[in-house]
Each structure stands twice: as C-alpha cells, then as structure tokens.
Amino acid sequence: MARRSGRRPGNPDTRESILDAARSAFADKGFDGASIRGIATGAGVDPALVHHYFGTKNQLFLAAMNSPIDPGEIIAQALEGDRAQVGDRLVRTFLTIWDSPAGTAGVALLRSAVGSEWTARLFREFVVTQIMRRILPRLALDPAEAPLRISLVASQMAGLAMVRYVIKIEPMVSASPEALVAAVGPNVQRYISGDLGATFAVERD
Amino acid sequence: MARRSGRRPGNPDTRESILDAARSAFADKGFDGASIRGIATGAGVDPALVHHYFGTKNQLFLAAMNSPIDPGEIIAQALEGDRAQVGDRLVRTFLTIWDSPAGTAGVALLRSAVGSEWTARLFREFVVTQIMRRILPRLALDPAEAPLRISLVASQMAGLAMVRYVIKIEPMVSASPEALVAAVGPNVQRYISGDLGATFAVERD
C-alpha cells in the first residue's frame, strides 16, 4: 500500500499555500499544463521548497487532492496476473481500499469532486492522469479503444462507490466484498476485454 | 414524458415552506414515515393546502427533489417489451433524459445528493421509493435477488451520469448515445437477468 504517511516537513501555513496554489494550477491548466515553478510563484515560495515539501509533481497532486493512497500504484498491482480475471481483481482491490479507513477520504474526495465545476475539473485531472494514464500501458489494449474501455471501467467504479459508500443503497452497503466481486467483476472484465458492440467500432473508423 | 410543468398554484413563500418541510420529513423519517399531515404541520399550513399545491405524497416528493421528470414512470416505459433487450432500453432512456434539458436538473440533483449525509439520505429515499420500488414489480425477478440486481443497475447508471455529465471524462462525454447503449446495455442486462455468481447465491441462503 502506497500510504503517504510519515514526516510532513515545513511550516503548515506554507504547506497549505502551496497546496492551494497547486489545486488552482491543476484545475485551471490541467496536470500537464501546471508546473512546479508556476505553483511556487503562486504560493510565493521557491520551487526548490515545493520539491522539498512534496517531491514530484505527481506526489504534489496526490497531496493536493488529500488522496490517502496512490491509486495508480495500487491499481498497477491489481493488473498483474491472469488477464481473464483482471475485472475481479480490480473490483476486489477497489473494495479493499474503500472498506478501509482510506474510504473516508475517498468519500470526501468524491463529495468534493461533485461539488462544483471547478472541483469536478480537478477530480477529472486526477482520474485521467493518476489512474487512467498510468494503467493504460499495462493493459495492452487497442489504442483506439482503450480510452473508452477505461472510462467505462471508471463509470462502474464511480457508481459502485456512489451506491455503496455515499448514497448507501441496500443491499449494496452490507453485501460482502466477494459477493460484489462476483457480481461486478465480470462486467468490468467485459469493459476491458469484451466486445463493446458494432456501433462503437463504426464510430471510431 | 412525465414532465411536471404548467400551473404552479399558490403563494411562492408558502410553497417553499412546504417543500422545505417536506425535505426535512423525507430525510428524517424516510418516504414511508413522512406524512402529508406532519409536513403540513411543519410548514404551518393545512394538509388540504399541501394536497392542493402538490397532489399526492409521491408528487410532493418529486417537487421537493426538483425532479423535472417522474423517473418511475419513464423507466416503466423502458421496461416494456422484449426482456432480453431491457438493458439497452434502460441505458437509451437514461441517456435521452440526461442529454435533454432535464439533464441539468439531474446534475444538480446528483451534486446535492453527494453534498452531505442529510442530502444523501434524501436522495437514497428518492432512488429507493421513486425508482427501485416502482420498477421492481415490473421486472418479475426472484424476490431474493431483486434488490441486489436493481442496486447494481443503479450503480452503473449513477457512474454513467458521474463520468459523462459531472466529472466529464472523455471519450464518454462525446460518445454517441448508441455507442454507449452498445457498450453499457449488455452490462445492465447481465445485472437484471444474468448469473451474478455463486458467492451471492450462497450468501443469500
């Protein structure tokens, strides 16, 4: 588990200024457009201090999102192994994280994501750069289909989180993780490796 | 389309008082526990006035949620016809509503639902009583499995709304409705009529 704990160096006010500037930059310019230098300027500090406090741009983004885990790293682990069971493993990993104390932060992240256009944009950058972009090369998908396949997986996972942890509709709340793996895993598997229909194929031509 | 338009009788302040009292009652006591009489008392008006302004308890709930449509009624239409294609029809109907002007209200509803525990409870009552409860008898499902099947459908639909309309992850945003019906419909169909796995069966014994 890539839990980001341990030492948190520096002045709390300075840290918060940097995180505020980072959120603005990532939401306004996107992850790729934002720079450590620009974020440092926004916070009125030296770029070296940003690196010193938070490490890489990726790590700064995870801190700015209050993400208790590095989703890209954890999902990468779930992708290893038999291709035909990857749907089950992704659902199992997802439930393990959300059922853990990290799930509270997940609910907060989802709440914040849905709160406004601005926070939705920040969350979209998070999902695209920290999750989708990092798992894409590991799945060896047809490049023309990969973005749709992965966003379909994201839709099922987002909905699972909504119904089980936010809206809390039974019996999804009290169902065992393994029951949900059996129910949802094959659907995720179809999004990754199944036939998504002729309409889609025609549309991409 | 069960669009609730036309005449909106009464004093706007009185209407708002009633809707506020209704939201409190539905969130605190649930749809079944809330009564028109109690809501009227909460708003300081006569129960007959609540009926006069809003009609039935169902209609009052739809008004309190600012729902531009009656989802139960629209979904009931999608359920008619060939059982083997009901997944496709549900996704098509869902996208038609969300791609229409009513989708703006849907995003607002989802934003509000996720905002707090209180609004999540209100939204849960809405989903359970206005959607799940009303479509259950029409699907002729095994009663032991029906709640899980329908909440799984809800998870896919909620996630589709999140990714296409709220978080806005490409290519889900610009995909044609028919491409999404082809991609998502069979997954919804499996939740309704497919094998959900042995673990689930064992768990319910």
mmCIF file of C-alpha atoms in Angstrom:
data_model
loop_
_atom_site.group_PDB
_atom_site.id
_atom_site.type_symbol
_atom_site.label_atom_id
_atom_site.label_comp_id
_atom_site.label_asym_id
_atom_site.label_seq_id
_atom_site.Cartn_x
_atom_site.Cartn_y
_atom_site.Cartn_z
ATOM 1 C CA MET A 1 0.000 0.000 0.000
ATOM 2 C CA ALA A 2 1.430 3.349 -1.037
ATOM 3 C CA ARG A 3 0.102 5.158 2.016
ATOM 4 C CA ARG A 4 1.621 8.614 2.211
ATOM 5 C CA SER A 5 2.410 8.943 5.871
ATOM 6 C CA GLY A 6 5.385 9.821 7.983
ATOM 7 C CA ARG A 7 7.284 13.062 8.053
ATOM 8 C CA ARG A 8 5.476 16.198 6.897
ATOM 9 C CA PRO A 9 8.177 18.817 6.691
ATOM 10 C CA GLY A 10 7.766 22.539 6.880
ATOM 11 C CA ASN A 11 5.607 25.362 8.091
ATOM 12 C CA PRO A 12 1.902 24.366 8.000
ATOM 13 C CA ASP A 13 0.892 27.740 6.524
ATOM 14 C CA THR A 14 3.470 27.458 3.779
ATOM 15 C CA ARG A 15 2.378 23.890 3.047
ATOM 16 C CA GLU A 16 -1.252 24.998 2.751
ATOM 17 C CA SER A 17 -0.320 27.926 0.494
ATOM 18 C CA ILE A 18 1.496 25.549 -1.801
ATOM 19 C CA LEU A 19 -1.418 23.064 -1.833
ATOM 20 C CA ASP A 20 -3.897 25.882 -2.570
ATOM 21 C CA ALA A 21 -1.734 27.139 -5.416
ATOM 22 C CA ALA A 22 -1.388 23.563 -6.688
ATOM 23 C CA ARG A 23 -5.183 23.000 -6.712
ATOM 24 C CA SER A 24 -5.688 26.231 -8.651
ATOM 25 C CA ALA A 25 -2.990 25.361 -11.148
ATOM 26 C CA PHE A 26 -4.129 21.758 -11.698
ATOM 27 C CA ALA A 27 -7.774 22.818 -12.116
ATOM 28 C CA ASP A 28 -7.040 25.815 -14.355
ATOM 29 C CA LYS A 29 -4.222 24.462 -16.521
ATOM 30 C CA GLY A 30 -4.584 20.718 -16.123
ATOM 31 C CA PHE A 31 -1.920 18.425 -14.748
ATOM 32 C CA ASP A 32 0.290 18.717 -17.831
ATOM 33 C CA GLY A 33 -0.040 22.489 -18.095
ATOM 34 C CA ALA A 34 0.715 23.122 -14.424
ATOM 35 C CA SER A 35 4.360 23.484 -13.405
ATOM 36 C CA ILE A 36 6.111 23.318 -10.067
ATOM 37 C CA ARG A 37 7.650 26.681 -10.935
ATOM 38 C CA GLY A 38 4.229 28.260 -11.562
ATOM 39 C CA ILE A 39 2.798 26.730 -8.407
ATOM 40 C CA ALA A 40 5.749 28.029 -6.393
ATOM 41 C CA THR A 41 5.209 31.516 -7.811
ATOM 42 C CA GLY A 42 1.507 31.286 -6.928
ATOM 43 C CA ALA A 43 2.393 30.372 -3.360
ATOM 44 C CA GLY A 44 5.187 32.950 -3.121
ATOM 45 C CA VAL A 45 7.906 30.386 -2.415
ATOM 46 C CA ASP A 46 10.950 28.969 -4.131
ATOM 47 C CA PRO A 47 10.368 25.967 -6.450
ATOM 48 C CA ALA A 48 13.027 24.050 -4.510
ATOM 49 C CA LEU A 49 10.861 24.344 -1.412
ATOM 50 C CA VAL A 50 7.901 22.777 -3.251
ATOM 51 C CA HIS A 51 10.088 19.837 -4.263
ATOM 52 C CA HIS A 52 11.457 19.609 -0.744
ATOM 53 C CA TYR A 53 7.985 19.520 0.833
ATOM 54 C CA PHE A 54 6.117 17.374 -1.682
ATOM 55 C CA GLY A 55 8.525 15.619 -4.042
ATOM 56 C CA THR A 56 7.431 15.185 -7.667
ATOM 57 C CA LYS A 57 4.522 16.867 -9.456
ATOM 58 C CA ASN A 58 2.638 13.569 -9.168
ATOM 59 C CA GLN A 59 3.194 13.455 -5.425
ATOM 60 C CA LEU A 60 2.176 17.107 -5.084
ATOM 61 C CA PHE A 61 -1.043 16.344 -6.947
ATOM 62 C CA LEU A 62 -1.854 13.423 -4.631
ATOM 63 C CA ALA A 63 -1.230 15.681 -1.618
ATOM 64 C CA ALA A 64 -3.353 18.481 -3.115
ATOM 65 C CA MET A 65 -6.233 16.021 -3.582
ATOM 66 C CA ASN A 66 -5.829 14.722 0.003
ATOM 67 C CA SER A 67 -5.561 11.270 -1.531
ATOM 68 C CA PRO A 68 -4.566 8.836 1.222
ATOM 69 C CA ILE A 69 -3.191 6.423 -1.374
ATOM 70 C CA ASP A 70 -1.513 6.474 -4.752
ATOM 71 C CA PRO A 71 -4.296 4.925 -6.859
ATOM 72 C CA GLY A 72 -2.114 4.404 -9.916
ATOM 73 C CA GLU A 73 0.356 2.307 -7.940
ATOM 74 C CA ILE A 74 -2.303 0.171 -6.267
ATOM 75 C CA ILE A 75 -4.209 -0.403 -9.483
ATOM 76 C CA ALA A 76 -0.975 -1.388 -11.222
ATOM 77 C CA GLN A 77 -0.647 -4.225 -8.716
ATOM 78 C CA ALA A 78 -4.202 -5.375 -9.415
ATOM 79 C CA LEU A 79 -3.440 -5.502 -13.133
ATOM 80 C CA GLU A 80 -0.680 -8.060 -12.694
ATOM 81 C CA GLY A 81 -1.552 -11.707 -13.286
ATOM 82 C CA ASP A 82 -4.123 -13.508 -15.415
ATOM 83 C CA ARG A 83 -5.707 -11.153 -17.956
ATOM 84 C CA ALA A 84 -9.048 -13.002 -17.817
ATOM 85 C CA GLN A 85 -9.508 -12.247 -14.101
ATOM 86 C CA VAL A 86 -8.424 -8.625 -14.090
ATOM 87 C CA GLY A 87 -12.031 -7.412 -13.684
ATOM 88 C CA ASP A 88 -12.425 -9.380 -10.455
ATOM 89 C CA ARG A 89 -9.070 -8.175 -9.134
ATOM 90 C CA LEU A 90 -9.841 -4.531 -9.888
ATOM 91 C CA VAL A 91 -13.186 -4.729 -8.054
ATOM 92 C CA ARG A 92 -11.592 -6.580 -5.113
ATOM 93 C CA THR A 93 -8.789 -4.000 -4.846
ATOM 94 C CA PHE A 94 -11.267 -1.145 -5.118
ATOM 95 C CA LEU A 95 -13.456 -2.567 -2.328
ATOM 96 C CA THR A 96 -10.444 -3.300 -0.106
ATOM 97 C CA ILE A 97 -9.384 0.363 -0.297
ATOM 98 C CA TRP A 98 -12.876 1.800 0.120
ATOM 99 C CA ASP A 99 -13.736 -0.552 3.000
ATOM 100 C CA SER A 100 -10.509 0.522 4.782
ATOM 101 C CA PRO A 101 -10.001 3.798 6.682
ATOM 102 C CA ALA A 102 -8.871 5.292 3.351
ATOM 103 C CA GLY A 103 -12.500 5.025 2.234
ATOM 104 C CA THR A 104 -13.432 8.040 4.348
ATOM 105 C CA ALA A 105 -11.008 10.136 2.341
ATOM 106 C CA GLY A 106 -12.448 8.582 -0.802
ATOM 107 C CA VAL A 107 -15.950 9.744 0.116
ATOM 108 C CA ALA A 108 -14.606 13.226 0.862
ATOM 109 C CA LEU A 109 -12.804 13.227 -2.497
ATOM 110 C CA LEU A 110 -15.956 12.172 -4.338
ATOM 111 C CA ARG A 111 -18.085 14.731 -2.439
ATOM 112 C CA SER A 112 -15.633 17.461 -3.297
ATOM 113 C CA ALA A 113 -15.409 16.293 -6.930
ATOM 114 C CA VAL A 114 -19.124 16.655 -7.420
ATOM 115 C CA GLY A 115 -19.380 19.960 -5.563
ATOM 116 C CA SER A 116 -18.705 22.371 -8.401
ATOM 117 C CA GLU A 117 -17.432 22.637 -11.975
ATOM 118 C CA TRP A 118 -14.040 23.668 -10.615
ATOM 119 C CA THR A 119 -13.640 20.716 -8.263
ATOM 120 C CA ALA A 120 -15.004 18.378 -10.941
ATOM 121 C CA ARG A 121 -12.250 19.589 -13.273
ATOM 122 C CA LEU A 122 -9.639 18.950 -10.601
ATOM 123 C CA PHE A 123 -11.035 15.463 -9.994
ATOM 124 C CA ARG A 124 -11.115 14.740 -13.723
ATOM 125 C CA GLU A 125 -7.417 15.629 -13.981
ATOM 126 C CA PHE A 126 -6.813 13.324 -11.033
ATOM 127 C CA VAL A 127 -8.662 10.384 -12.579
ATOM 128 C CA VAL A 128 -7.148 10.885 -16.024
ATOM 129 C CA THR A 129 -3.516 11.460 -15.023
ATOM 130 C CA GLN A 130 -3.196 9.421 -11.828
ATOM 131 C CA ILE A 131 -5.360 6.454 -12.770
ATOM 132 C CA MET A 132 -6.254 6.133 -16.440
ATOM 133 C CA ARG A 133 -2.976 7.298 -17.932
ATOM 134 C CA ARG A 134 -0.916 5.116 -15.620
ATOM 135 C CA ILE A 135 -2.855 1.900 -16.160
ATOM 136 C CA LEU A 136 -3.289 2.288 -19.922
ATOM 137 C CA PRO A 137 0.165 0.976 -20.917
ATOM 138 C CA ARG A 138 -0.222 -2.029 -18.616
ATOM 139 C CA LEU A 139 -3.406 -3.322 -20.196
ATOM 140 C CA ALA A 140 -2.074 -3.731 -23.746
ATOM 141 C CA LEU A 141 -5.370 -2.573 -25.249
ATOM 142 C CA ASP A 142 -6.067 -1.472 -28.809
ATOM 143 C CA PRO A 143 -5.127 2.232 -28.581
ATOM 144 C CA ALA A 144 -8.284 3.233 -30.485
ATOM 145 C CA GLU A 145 -10.491 1.507 -27.934
ATOM 146 C CA ALA A 146 -8.505 1.976 -24.727
ATOM 147 C CA PRO A 147 -9.857 5.373 -23.619
ATOM 148 C CA LEU A 148 -13.487 4.244 -23.942
ATOM 149 C CA ARG A 149 -12.779 0.920 -22.222
ATOM 150 C CA ILE A 150 -11.070 2.565 -19.280
ATOM 151 C CA SER A 151 -13.669 5.308 -18.907
ATOM 152 C CA LEU A 152 -16.360 2.612 -18.880
ATOM 153 C CA VAL A 153 -14.493 0.881 -16.054
ATOM 154 C CA ALA A 154 -14.306 4.249 -14.304
ATOM 155 C CA SER A 155 -18.079 4.646 -14.692
ATOM 156 C CA GLN A 156 -18.746 1.307 -12.986
ATOM 157 C CA MET A 157 -16.263 2.006 -10.200
ATOM 158 C CA ALA A 158 -17.575 5.535 -9.598
ATOM 159 C CA GLY A 159 -21.117 4.175 -9.445
ATOM 160 C CA LEU A 160 -20.103 1.408 -7.061
ATOM 161 C CA ALA A 161 -18.548 3.996 -4.741
ATOM 162 C CA MET A 162 -21.636 6.210 -5.010
ATOM 163 C CA VAL A 163 -24.161 3.480 -4.222
ATOM 164 C CA ARG A 164 -22.175 1.619 -1.543
ATOM 165 C CA TYR A 165 -20.426 4.496 0.260
ATOM 166 C CA VAL A 166 -22.195 7.782 -0.495
ATOM 167 C CA ILE A 167 -25.897 7.255 -1.284
ATOM 168 C CA LYS A 168 -25.819 3.952 0.614
ATOM 169 C CA ILE A 169 -28.460 1.833 -1.062
ATOM 170 C CA GLU A 170 -29.041 -1.652 0.339
ATOM 171 C CA PRO A 171 -28.148 -4.429 -0.193
ATOM 172 C CA MET A 172 -25.011 -2.904 -1.748
ATOM 173 C CA VAL A 173 -23.920 -1.441 1.578
ATOM 174 C CA SER A 174 -23.918 -4.686 3.550
ATOM 175 C CA ALA A 175 -23.037 -7.083 0.712
ATOM 176 C CA SER A 176 -19.725 -8.893 1.274
ATOM 177 C CA PRO A 177 -16.815 -7.821 -0.911
ATOM 178 C CA GLU A 178 -16.690 -11.280 -2.514
ATOM 179 C CA ALA A 179 -20.380 -11.158 -3.442
ATOM 180 C CA LEU A 180 -19.749 -7.817 -5.135
ATOM 181 C CA VAL A 181 -16.620 -9.131 -6.871
ATOM 182 C CA ALA A 182 -18.723 -11.990 -8.291
ATOM 183 C CA ALA A 183 -21.496 -9.612 -9.338
ATOM 184 C CA VAL A 184 -19.472 -6.666 -10.688
ATOM 185 C CA GLY A 185 -16.135 -8.238 -11.712
ATOM 186 C CA PRO A 186 -17.406 -9.845 -14.949
ATOM 187 C CA ASN A 187 -18.957 -6.533 -16.024
ATOM 188 C CA VAL A 188 -15.639 -4.754 -15.516
ATOM 189 C CA GLN A 189 -13.936 -7.606 -17.386
ATOM 190 C CA ARG A 190 -16.250 -7.089 -20.367
ATOM 191 C CA TYR A 191 -15.341 -3.390 -20.464
ATOM 192 C CA ILE A 192 -11.657 -4.313 -20.545
ATOM 193 C CA SER A 193 -11.606 -7.243 -22.952
ATOM 194 C CA GLY A 194 -15.130 -7.918 -24.220
ATOM 195 C CA ASP A 195 -16.976 -6.967 -27.399
ATOM 196 C CA LEU A 196 -18.356 -3.447 -26.950
ATOM 197 C CA GLY A 197 -20.617 -3.558 -29.987
ATOM 198 C CA ALA A 198 -20.543 -2.739 -33.674
ATOM 199 C CA THR A 199 -21.773 0.824 -33.195
ATOM 200 C CA PHE A 200 -18.633 1.735 -31.370
ATOM 201 C CA ALA A 201 -16.381 0.154 -33.979
ATOM 202 C CA VAL A 202 -18.116 2.035 -36.776
ATOM 203 C CA GLU A 203 -17.963 5.320 -34.884
ATOM 204 C CA ARG A 204 -14.195 5.124 -34.421
ATOM 205 C CA ASP A 205 -13.484 4.457 -38.096
ATOM 206 C CA MET B 1 -42.592 12.276 -20.881
ATOM 207 C CA ALA B 2 -43.994 12.964 -17.434
ATOM 208 C CA ARG B 3 -42.669 16.493 -17.345
ATOM 209 C CA ARG B 4 -44.194 18.384 -14.439
ATOM 210 C CA SER B 5 -44.937 21.733 -15.990
ATOM 211 C CA GLY B 6 -47.876 24.073 -16.247
ATOM 212 C CA ARG B 7 -49.741 25.655 -13.393
ATOM 213 C CA ARG B 8 -47.901 26.206 -10.118
ATOM 214 C CA PRO B 9 -50.609 27.342 -7.717
ATOM 215 C CA GLY B 10 -50.216 29.369 -4.575
ATOM 216 C CA ASN B 11 -48.032 31.801 -2.725
ATOM 217 C CA PRO B 12 -44.333 31.191 -3.522
ATOM 218 C CA ASP B 13 -43.331 31.568 0.154
ATOM 219 C CA THR B 14 -45.938 29.048 1.261
ATOM 220 C CA ARG B 15 -44.845 26.657 -1.479
ATOM 221 C CA GLU B 16 -41.232 26.944 -0.389
ATOM 222 C CA SER B 17 -42.160 26.414 3.275
ATOM 223 C CA ILE B 18 -43.988 23.242 2.334
ATOM 224 C CA LEU B 19 -41.096 21.994 0.178
ATOM 225 C CA ASP B 20 -38.601 22.717 2.981
ATOM 226 C CA ALA B 21 -40.772 20.860 5.494
ATOM 227 C CA ALA B 22 -41.137 18.007 3.002
ATOM 228 C CA ARG B 23 -37.362 17.703 2.513
ATOM 229 C CA SER B 24 -36.840 17.588 6.281
ATOM 230 C CA ALA B 25 -39.552 14.989 6.750
ATOM 231 C CA PHE B 26 -38.430 12.734 3.883
ATOM 232 C CA ALA B 27 -34.785 12.885 5.009
ATOM 233 C CA ASP B 28 -35.517 12.398 8.719
ATOM 234 C CA LYS B 29 -38.349 9.858 8.605
ATOM 235 C CA GLY B 30 -37.983 8.371 5.150
ATOM 236 C CA PHE B 31 -40.658 8.456 2.473
ATOM 237 C CA ASP B 32 -42.889 5.926 4.236
ATOM 238 C CA GLY B 33 -42.538 7.545 7.658
ATOM 239 C CA ALA B 34 -43.275 11.050 6.412
ATOM 240 C CA SER B 35 -46.916 12.145 6.239
ATOM 241 C CA ILE B 36 -48.648 14.981 4.458
ATOM 242 C CA ARG B 37 -50.186 15.881 7.820
ATOM 243 C CA GLY B 38 -46.767 16.108 9.509
ATOM 244 C CA ILE B 39 -45.305 18.088 6.614
ATOM 245 C CA ALA B 40 -48.255 20.499 6.758
ATOM 246 C CA THR B 41 -47.698 20.973 10.497
ATOM 247 C CA GLY B 42 -44.004 21.595 9.850
ATOM 248 C CA ALA B 43 -44.880 24.274 7.297
ATOM 249 C CA GLY B 44 -47.650 25.757 9.444
ATOM 250 C CA VAL B 45 -50.366 25.134 6.877
ATOM 251 C CA ASP B 46 -53.436 22.948 6.480
ATOM 252 C CA PRO B 47 -52.884 19.450 4.988
ATOM 253 C CA ALA B 48 -55.529 20.196 2.370
ATOM 254 C CA LEU B 49 -53.340 23.034 1.097
ATOM 255 C CA VAL B 50 -50.397 20.660 0.644
ATOM 256 C CA HIS B 51 -52.595 18.347 -1.432
ATOM 257 C CA HIS B 52 -53.960 21.300 -3.349
ATOM 258 C CA TYR B 53 -50.486 22.618 -4.194
ATOM 259 C CA PHE B 54 -48.657 19.376 -4.841
ATOM 260 C CA GLY B 55 -51.070 16.450 -5.219
ATOM 261 C CA THR B 56 -50.003 13.082 -3.820
ATOM 262 C CA LYS B 57 -47.089 12.342 -1.486
ATOM 263 C CA ASN B 58 -45.221 10.947 -4.493
ATOM 264 C CA GLN B 59 -45.758 14.161 -6.430
ATOM 265 C CA LEU B 60 -44.734 16.242 -3.422
ATOM 266 C CA PHE B 61 -41.509 14.238 -3.177
ATOM 267 C CA LEU B 62 -40.714 14.814 -6.859
ATOM 268 C CA ALA B 63 -41.328 18.555 -6.361
ATOM 269 C CA ALA B 64 -39.201 18.613 -3.194
ATOM 270 C CA MET B 65 -36.332 16.993 -5.115
ATOM 271 C CA ASN B 66 -36.729 19.475 -8.008
ATOM 272 C CA SER B 67 -37.003 16.450 -10.267
ATOM 273 C CA PRO B 68 -38.019 17.661 -13.728
ATOM 274 C CA ILE B 69 -39.408 14.228 -14.559
ATOM 275 C CA ASP B 70 -41.095 11.301 -12.857
ATOM 276 C CA PRO B 71 -38.328 8.709 -13.183
ATOM 277 C CA GLY B 72 -40.522 5.801 -12.120
ATOM 278 C CA GLU B 73 -42.974 6.491 -14.922
ATOM 279 C CA ILE B 74 -40.326 6.893 -17.605
ATOM 280 C CA ILE B 75 -38.438 3.799 -16.530
ATOM 281 C CA ALA B 76 -41.665 1.815 -16.524
ATOM 282 C CA GLN B 77 -41.995 2.595 -20.238
ATOM 283 C CA ALA B 78 -38.447 1.410 -20.886
ATOM 284 C CA LEU B 79 -39.223 -1.882 -19.165
ATOM 285 C CA GLU B 80 -41.995 -2.759 -21.608
ATOM 286 C CA GLY B 81 -41.142 -5.084 -24.480
ATOM 287 C CA ASP B 82 -38.550 -7.801 -25.029
ATOM 288 C CA ARG B 83 -36.975 -8.872 -21.734
ATOM 289 C CA ALA B 84 -33.648 -9.679 -23.421
ATOM 290 C CA GLN B 85 -33.188 -6.062 -24.583
ATOM 291 C CA VAL B 86 -34.256 -4.277 -21.418
ATOM 292 C CA GLY B 87 -30.639 -3.335 -20.569
ATOM 293 C CA ASP B 88 -30.243 -1.490 -23.863
ATOM 294 C CA ARG B 89 -33.601 0.254 -23.460
ATOM 295 C CA LEU B 90 -32.798 1.397 -19.916
ATOM 296 C CA VAL B 91 -29.464 2.886 -20.997
ATOM 297 C CA ARG B 92 -31.051 4.534 -24.057
ATOM 298 C CA THR B 93 -33.839 6.049 -21.932
ATOM 299 C CA PHE B 94 -31.360 7.198 -19.307
ATOM 300 C CA LEU B 95 -29.169 8.939 -21.920
ATOM 301 C CA THR B 96 -32.181 10.524 -23.636
ATOM 302 C CA ILE B 97 -33.217 12.145 -20.358
ATOM 303 C CA TRP B 98 -29.727 13.190 -19.310
ATOM 304 C CA ASP B 99 -28.869 14.557 -22.781
ATOM 305 C CA SER B 100 -32.089 16.641 -22.708
ATOM 306 C CA PRO B 101 -32.573 19.922 -20.775
ATOM 307 C CA ALA B 102 -33.705 17.751 -17.843
ATOM 308 C CA GLY B 103 -30.080 16.617 -17.538
ATOM 309 C CA THR B 104 -29.140 19.956 -15.961
ATOM 310 C CA ALA B 105 -31.569 19.227 -13.144
ATOM 311 C CA GLY B 106 -30.138 15.719 -12.946
ATOM 312 C CA VAL B 107 -26.629 17.075 -12.398
ATOM 313 C CA ALA B 108 -27.975 19.436 -9.723
ATOM 314 C CA LEU B 109 -29.777 16.518 -8.076
ATOM 315 C CA LEU B 110 -26.631 14.385 -8.092
ATOM 316 C CA ARG B 111 -24.496 17.296 -6.804
ATOM 317 C CA SER B 112 -26.942 17.877 -3.985
ATOM 318 C CA ALA B 113 -27.164 14.141 -3.225
ATOM 319 C CA VAL B 114 -23.450 13.892 -2.686
ATOM 320 C CA GLY B 115 -23.190 17.123 -0.714
ATOM 321 C CA SER B 116 -23.849 15.827 2.789
ATOM 322 C CA GLU B 117 -25.124 12.849 4.778
ATOM 323 C CA TRP B 118 -28.502 14.552 5.027
ATOM 324 C CA THR B 119 -28.918 15.166 1.300
ATOM 325 C CA ALA B 120 -27.572 11.681 0.560
ATOM 326 C CA ARG B 121 -30.336 10.238 2.759
ATOM 327 C CA LEU B 122 -32.932 12.271 0.887
ATOM 328 C CA PHE B 123 -31.555 11.093 -2.447
ATOM 329 C CA ARG B 124 -31.488 7.491 -1.253
ATOM 330 C CA GLU B 125 -35.180 7.714 -0.344
ATOM 331 C CA PHE B 126 -35.788 9.156 -3.796
ATOM 332 C CA VAL B 127 -33.952 6.361 -5.614
ATOM 333 C CA VAL B 128 -35.468 3.616 -3.486
ATOM 334 C CA THR B 129 -39.105 4.776 -3.462
ATOM 335 C CA GLN B 130 -39.426 6.573 -6.793
ATOM 336 C CA ILE B 131 -37.282 4.298 -8.924
ATOM 337 C CA MET B 132 -36.383 0.922 -7.405
ATOM 338 C CA ARG B 133 -39.669 0.205 -5.662
ATOM 339 C CA ARG B 134 -41.721 1.147 -8.687
ATOM 340 C CA ILE B 135 -39.793 -0.896 -11.220
ATOM 341 C CA LEU B 136 -39.374 -3.989 -9.048
ATOM 342 C CA PRO B 137 -42.820 -5.489 -9.687
ATOM 343 C CA ARG B 138 -42.456 -4.981 -13.442
ATOM 344 C CA LEU B 139 -39.266 -6.979 -13.799
ATOM 345 C CA ALA B 140 -40.597 -10.279 -12.395
ATOM 346 C CA LEU B 141 -37.306 -11.012 -10.645
ATOM 347 C CA ASP B 142 -36.616 -13.576 -7.947
ATOM 348 C CA PRO B 143 -37.543 -11.542 -4.823
ATOM 349 C CA ALA B 144 -34.394 -12.730 -3.024
ATOM 350 C CA GLU B 145 -32.183 -11.366 -5.805
ATOM 351 C CA ALA B 146 -34.167 -8.347 -6.965
ATOM 352 C CA PRO B 147 -32.784 -5.708 -4.552
ATOM 353 C CA LEU B 148 -29.162 -6.554 -5.382
ATOM 354 C CA ARG B 149 -29.874 -6.692 -9.117
ATOM 355 C CA ILE B 150 -31.569 -3.316 -9.133
ATOM 356 C CA SER B 151 -28.966 -1.653 -6.932
ATOM 357 C CA LEU B 152 -26.278 -2.967 -9.302
ATOM 358 C CA VAL B 153 -28.156 -1.350 -12.188
ATOM 359 C CA ALA B 154 -28.319 1.841 -10.103
ATOM 360 C CA SER B 155 -24.548 1.684 -9.590
ATOM 361 C CA GLN B 156 -23.877 1.526 -13.339
ATOM 362 C CA MET B 157 -26.358 4.304 -14.081
ATOM 363 C CA ALA B 158 -25.032 6.560 -11.313
ATOM 364 C CA GLY B 159 -21.487 6.006 -12.584
ATOM 365 C CA LEU B 160 -22.509 6.734 -16.167
ATOM 366 C CA ALA B 161 -24.057 10.031 -15.027
ATOM 367 C CA MET B 162 -20.958 10.866 -12.977
ATOM 368 C CA VAL B 163 -18.439 10.208 -15.756
ATOM 369 C CA ARG B 164 -20.432 11.650 -18.695
ATOM 370 C CA TYR B 165 -22.162 14.620 -17.061
ATOM 371 C CA VAL B 166 -20.391 15.577 -13.831
ATOM 372 C CA ILE B 167 -16.700 14.611 -13.908
ATOM 373 C CA LYS B 168 -16.777 14.653 -17.733
ATOM 374 C CA ILE B 169 -14.146 12.151 -18.755
ATOM 375 C CA GLU B 170 -13.562 11.656 -22.483
ATOM 376 C CA PRO B 171 -14.483 9.815 -24.638
ATOM 377 C CA MET B 172 -17.615 9.212 -22.531
ATOM 378 C CA VAL B 173 -18.692 12.848 -22.889
ATOM 379 C CA SER B 174 -18.705 12.975 -26.687
ATOM 380 C CA ALA B 175 -19.604 9.325 -27.384
ATOM 381 C CA SER B 176 -22.907 8.948 -29.218
ATOM 382 C CA PRO B 177 -25.821 7.577 -27.214
ATOM 383 C CA GLU B 178 -25.974 4.484 -29.432
ATOM 384 C CA ALA B 179 -22.285 3.726 -28.879
ATOM 385 C CA LEU B 180 -22.897 3.884 -25.141
ATOM 386 C CA VAL B 181 -26.033 1.741 -25.424
ATOM 387 C CA ALA B 182 -23.962 -0.906 -27.218
ATOM 388 C CA ALA B 183 -21.177 -0.671 -24.641
ATOM 389 C CA VAL B 184 -23.184 -0.392 -21.416
ATOM 390 C CA GLY B 185 -26.528 -2.039 -22.269
ATOM 391 C CA PRO B 186 -25.271 -5.651 -22.080
ATOM 392 C CA ASN B 187 -23.715 -4.975 -18.665
ATOM 393 C CA VAL B 188 -27.021 -3.651 -17.358
ATOM 394 C CA GLN B 189 -28.744 -6.656 -18.928
ATOM 395 C CA ARG B 190 -26.444 -9.009 -17.015
ATOM 396 C CA TYR B 191 -27.326 -7.289 -13.744
ATOM 397 C CA ILE B 192 -31.016 -7.797 -14.489
ATOM 398 C CA SER B 193 -31.094 -11.328 -15.862
ATOM 399 C CA GLY B 194 -27.569 -12.795 -15.836
ATOM 400 C CA ASP B 195 -25.730 -15.085 -13.459
ATOM 401 C CA LEU B 196 -24.327 -12.981 -10.621
ATOM 402 C CA GLY B 197 -22.066 -15.687 -9.264
ATOM 403 C CA ALA B 198 -22.121 -18.486 -6.719
ATOM 404 C CA THR B 199 -20.896 -16.338 -3.828
ATOM 405 C CA PHE B 200 -24.025 -14.270 -3.958
ATOM 406 C CA ALA B 201 -26.290 -17.329 -4.048
ATOM 407 C CA VAL B 202 -24.557 -18.853 -1.030
ATOM 408 C CA GLU B 203 -24.714 -15.603 0.887
ATOM 409 C CA ARG B 204 -28.468 -15.305 0.484
ATOM 410 C CA ASP B 205 -29.273 -18.832 1.702
#
